[in-house]
């Protein structure tokens, strides 16, 4: 059987607290299995967190770290933005900016979806991207 060449999906994570840090660890620890099952290599390219030192201490040296979440959603190399900062004001702005930049979005933010889901999903449809939660 011919093996398909795997493609790389670059991920940017917003928030490296309990959930964001756990997400990062799961994606990196299970990278080989994810690639084996899906044929897609998941690469965490950039993370944003208010606490730069904490973030740098918890990600690999090849992951770009910033305290500017807008830098992640505007990074042309990021394919998927994982929003894990919570709240619904800044997170809404970041998610809509990511969508406008043609990035898929994954969020664990129930408040954001409850309050602004219609607007977010309409923007995603208009920009031909997926929002998953």
mmCIF file of C-alpha atoms in Angstrom:
data_model
loop_
_atom_site.group_PDB
_atom_site.id
_atom_site.type_symbol
_atom_site.label_atom_id
_atom_site.label_comp_id
_atom_site.label_asym_id
_atom_site.label_seq_id
_atom_site.Cartn_x
_atom_site.Cartn_y
_atom_site.Cartn_z
ATOM 1 C CA UNK A 1 0.000 0.000 0.000
ATOM 2 C CA UNK A 2 1.346 3.410 -0.970
ATOM 3 C CA UNK A 3 1.854 5.671 2.037
ATOM 4 C CA UNK A 4 0.483 9.161 1.621
ATOM 5 C CA UNK A 5 2.810 12.031 2.326
ATOM 6 C CA UNK A 6 1.614 13.630 5.537
ATOM 7 C CA UNK A 7 0.852 17.314 5.569
ATOM 8 C CA UNK A 8 1.495 19.670 8.446
ATOM 9 C CA UNK A 9 -1.261 21.542 10.251
ATOM 10 C CA UNK A 10 0.189 24.471 12.196
ATOM 11 C CA UNK A 11 -1.574 25.349 15.435
ATOM 12 C CA UNK A 12 -1.556 28.511 17.516
ATOM 13 C CA UNK A 13 -2.772 28.254 21.119
ATOM 14 C CA UNK A 14 -4.236 31.255 22.947
ATOM 15 C CA UNK A 15 -3.831 30.765 26.690
ATOM 16 C CA UNK A 16 -1.438 28.325 28.320
ATOM 17 C CA UNK A 17 -3.206 27.887 31.656
ATOM 18 C CA UNK A 18 -4.582 24.579 32.876
ATOM 19 C CA UNK A 19 -6.598 23.777 29.738
ATOM 20 C CA UNK A 20 -4.164 25.341 27.257
ATOM 21 C CA UNK A 21 -1.168 23.643 28.856
ATOM 22 C CA UNK A 22 -2.993 20.329 28.858
ATOM 23 C CA UNK A 23 -3.941 20.785 25.214
ATOM 24 C CA UNK A 24 -0.337 21.512 24.310
ATOM 25 C CA UNK A 25 0.877 18.411 26.186
ATOM 26 C CA UNK A 26 -1.735 16.151 24.574
ATOM 27 C CA UNK A 27 -0.937 17.415 21.075
ATOM 28 C CA UNK A 28 2.813 17.009 21.520
ATOM 29 C CA UNK A 29 2.768 13.762 23.495
ATOM 30 C CA UNK A 30 0.417 12.097 20.999
ATOM 31 C CA UNK A 31 1.849 13.675 17.842
ATOM 32 C CA UNK A 32 3.054 10.416 16.291
ATOM 33 C CA UNK A 33 -0.269 8.653 16.879
ATOM 34 C CA UNK A 34 -2.255 11.618 15.535
ATOM 35 C CA UNK A 35 -0.134 11.596 12.395
ATOM 36 C CA UNK A 36 -0.419 7.816 12.031
ATOM 37 C CA UNK A 37 -4.209 7.875 12.318
ATOM 38 C CA UNK A 38 -4.957 11.021 10.341
ATOM 39 C CA UNK A 39 -2.052 11.439 7.954
ATOM 40 C CA UNK A 40 -1.753 14.990 9.250
ATOM 41 C CA UNK A 41 1.149 16.174 11.357
ATOM 42 C CA UNK A 42 0.016 18.576 14.083
ATOM 43 C CA UNK A 43 2.672 21.173 14.867
ATOM 44 C CA UNK A 44 2.146 23.708 17.648
ATOM 45 C CA UNK A 45 3.818 26.701 16.046
ATOM 46 C CA UNK A 46 3.014 29.545 18.426
ATOM 47 C CA UNK A 47 1.414 30.156 21.813
ATOM 48 C CA UNK A 48 0.191 33.341 23.448
ATOM 49 C CA UNK A 49 -0.038 33.829 27.183
ATOM 50 C CA UNK A 50 0.109 36.851 29.481
ATOM 51 C CA UNK A 51 2.892 35.166 31.452
ATOM 52 C CA UNK A 52 5.738 34.773 28.947
ATOM 53 C CA UNK A 53 8.104 33.079 31.401
ATOM 54 C CA UNK A 54 5.481 30.487 32.357
ATOM 55 C CA UNK A 55 4.734 29.809 28.692
ATOM 56 C CA UNK A 56 8.398 29.472 27.737
ATOM 57 C CA UNK A 57 8.951 27.047 30.605
ATOM 58 C CA UNK A 58 6.083 24.835 29.419
ATOM 59 C CA UNK A 59 6.621 24.548 25.664
ATOM 60 C CA UNK A 60 9.431 23.258 23.479
ATOM 61 C CA UNK A 61 12.180 25.633 22.424
ATOM 62 C CA UNK A 62 10.966 25.621 18.801
ATOM 63 C CA UNK A 63 7.527 27.008 19.731
ATOM 64 C CA UNK A 64 7.223 30.784 19.381
ATOM 65 C CA UNK A 65 5.906 32.437 22.555
ATOM 66 C CA UNK A 66 4.247 35.823 22.734
ATOM 67 C CA UNK A 67 2.062 37.819 25.080
ATOM 68 C CA UNK A 68 0.211 39.255 22.066
ATOM 69 C CA UNK A 69 -2.673 36.950 21.146
ATOM 70 C CA UNK A 70 -3.396 39.069 18.062
ATOM 71 C CA UNK A 71 0.051 38.098 16.743
ATOM 72 C CA UNK A 72 -1.074 34.459 16.763
ATOM 73 C CA UNK A 73 -4.408 35.033 14.998
ATOM 74 C CA UNK A 74 -2.616 37.197 12.425
ATOM 75 C CA UNK A 75 0.310 34.818 11.870
ATOM 76 C CA UNK A 76 0.044 33.639 8.238
ATOM 77 C CA UNK A 77 1.786 30.346 9.144
ATOM 78 C CA UNK A 78 -0.917 29.345 11.671
ATOM 79 C CA UNK A 79 -3.711 27.212 10.192
ATOM 80 C CA UNK A 80 -5.782 26.571 13.331
ATOM 81 C CA UNK A 81 -6.249 28.810 16.365
ATOM 82 C CA UNK A 82 -7.136 27.123 19.653
ATOM 83 C CA UNK A 83 -8.785 29.734 21.897
ATOM 84 C CA UNK A 84 -8.476 28.859 25.589
ATOM 85 C CA UNK A 85 -8.348 32.233 27.305
ATOM 86 C CA UNK A 86 -11.954 32.346 28.474
ATOM 87 C CA UNK A 87 -14.264 35.286 28.848
ATOM 88 C CA UNK A 88 -16.232 36.600 25.938
ATOM 89 C CA UNK A 89 -15.005 40.080 25.083
ATOM 90 C CA UNK A 90 -11.362 39.661 24.094
ATOM 91 C CA UNK A 91 -11.938 36.052 23.057
ATOM 92 C CA UNK A 92 -14.738 37.120 20.692
ATOM 93 C CA UNK A 93 -12.488 39.713 19.096
ATOM 94 C CA UNK A 94 -9.668 37.190 18.706
ATOM 95 C CA UNK A 95 -11.907 34.461 17.276
ATOM 96 C CA UNK A 96 -13.491 36.833 14.757
ATOM 97 C CA UNK A 97 -10.042 38.112 13.741
ATOM 98 C CA UNK A 98 -8.803 34.540 13.272
ATOM 99 C CA UNK A 99 -11.853 33.737 11.139
ATOM 100 C CA UNK A 100 -11.362 36.900 9.075
ATOM 101 C CA UNK A 101 -7.789 35.709 8.508
ATOM 102 C CA UNK A 102 -9.166 32.395 7.155
ATOM 103 C CA UNK A 103 -8.092 30.287 10.140
ATOM 104 C CA UNK A 104 -10.062 27.428 11.595
ATOM 105 C CA UNK A 105 -10.876 27.870 15.284
ATOM 106 C CA UNK A 106 -11.277 25.442 18.167
ATOM 107 C CA UNK A 107 -12.552 26.769 21.490
ATOM 108 C CA UNK A 108 -13.550 25.377 24.857
ATOM 109 C CA UNK A 109 -15.292 28.655 25.649
ATOM 110 C CA UNK A 110 -18.958 27.856 26.313
ATOM 111 C CA UNK A 111 -19.804 31.440 27.302
ATOM 112 C CA UNK A 112 -18.417 32.740 24.032
ATOM 113 C CA UNK A 113 -20.460 30.275 21.988
ATOM 114 C CA UNK A 114 -23.608 30.868 24.072
ATOM 115 C CA UNK A 115 -23.440 34.647 23.725
ATOM 116 C CA UNK A 116 -21.917 35.108 20.278
ATOM 117 C CA UNK A 117 -22.243 31.749 18.532
ATOM 118 C CA UNK A 118 -24.584 32.968 15.784
ATOM 119 C CA UNK A 119 -22.203 35.770 14.798
ATOM 120 C CA UNK A 120 -19.140 33.521 15.020
ATOM 121 C CA UNK A 121 -20.655 30.681 12.975
ATOM 122 C CA UNK A 122 -21.961 33.122 10.347
ATOM 123 C CA UNK A 123 -18.477 34.631 10.032
ATOM 124 C CA UNK A 124 -16.950 31.164 9.770
ATOM 125 C CA UNK A 125 -19.369 30.183 7.009
ATOM 126 C CA UNK A 126 -18.689 33.417 5.130
ATOM 127 C CA UNK A 127 -14.927 32.769 5.349
ATOM 128 C CA UNK A 128 -15.160 29.044 4.573
ATOM 129 C CA UNK A 129 -13.549 27.929 7.846
ATOM 130 C CA UNK A 130 -14.633 25.639 10.649
ATOM 131 C CA UNK A 131 -15.323 26.580 14.258
ATOM 132 C CA UNK A 132 -15.267 23.605 16.590
ATOM 133 C CA UNK A 133 -16.008 23.538 20.296
#
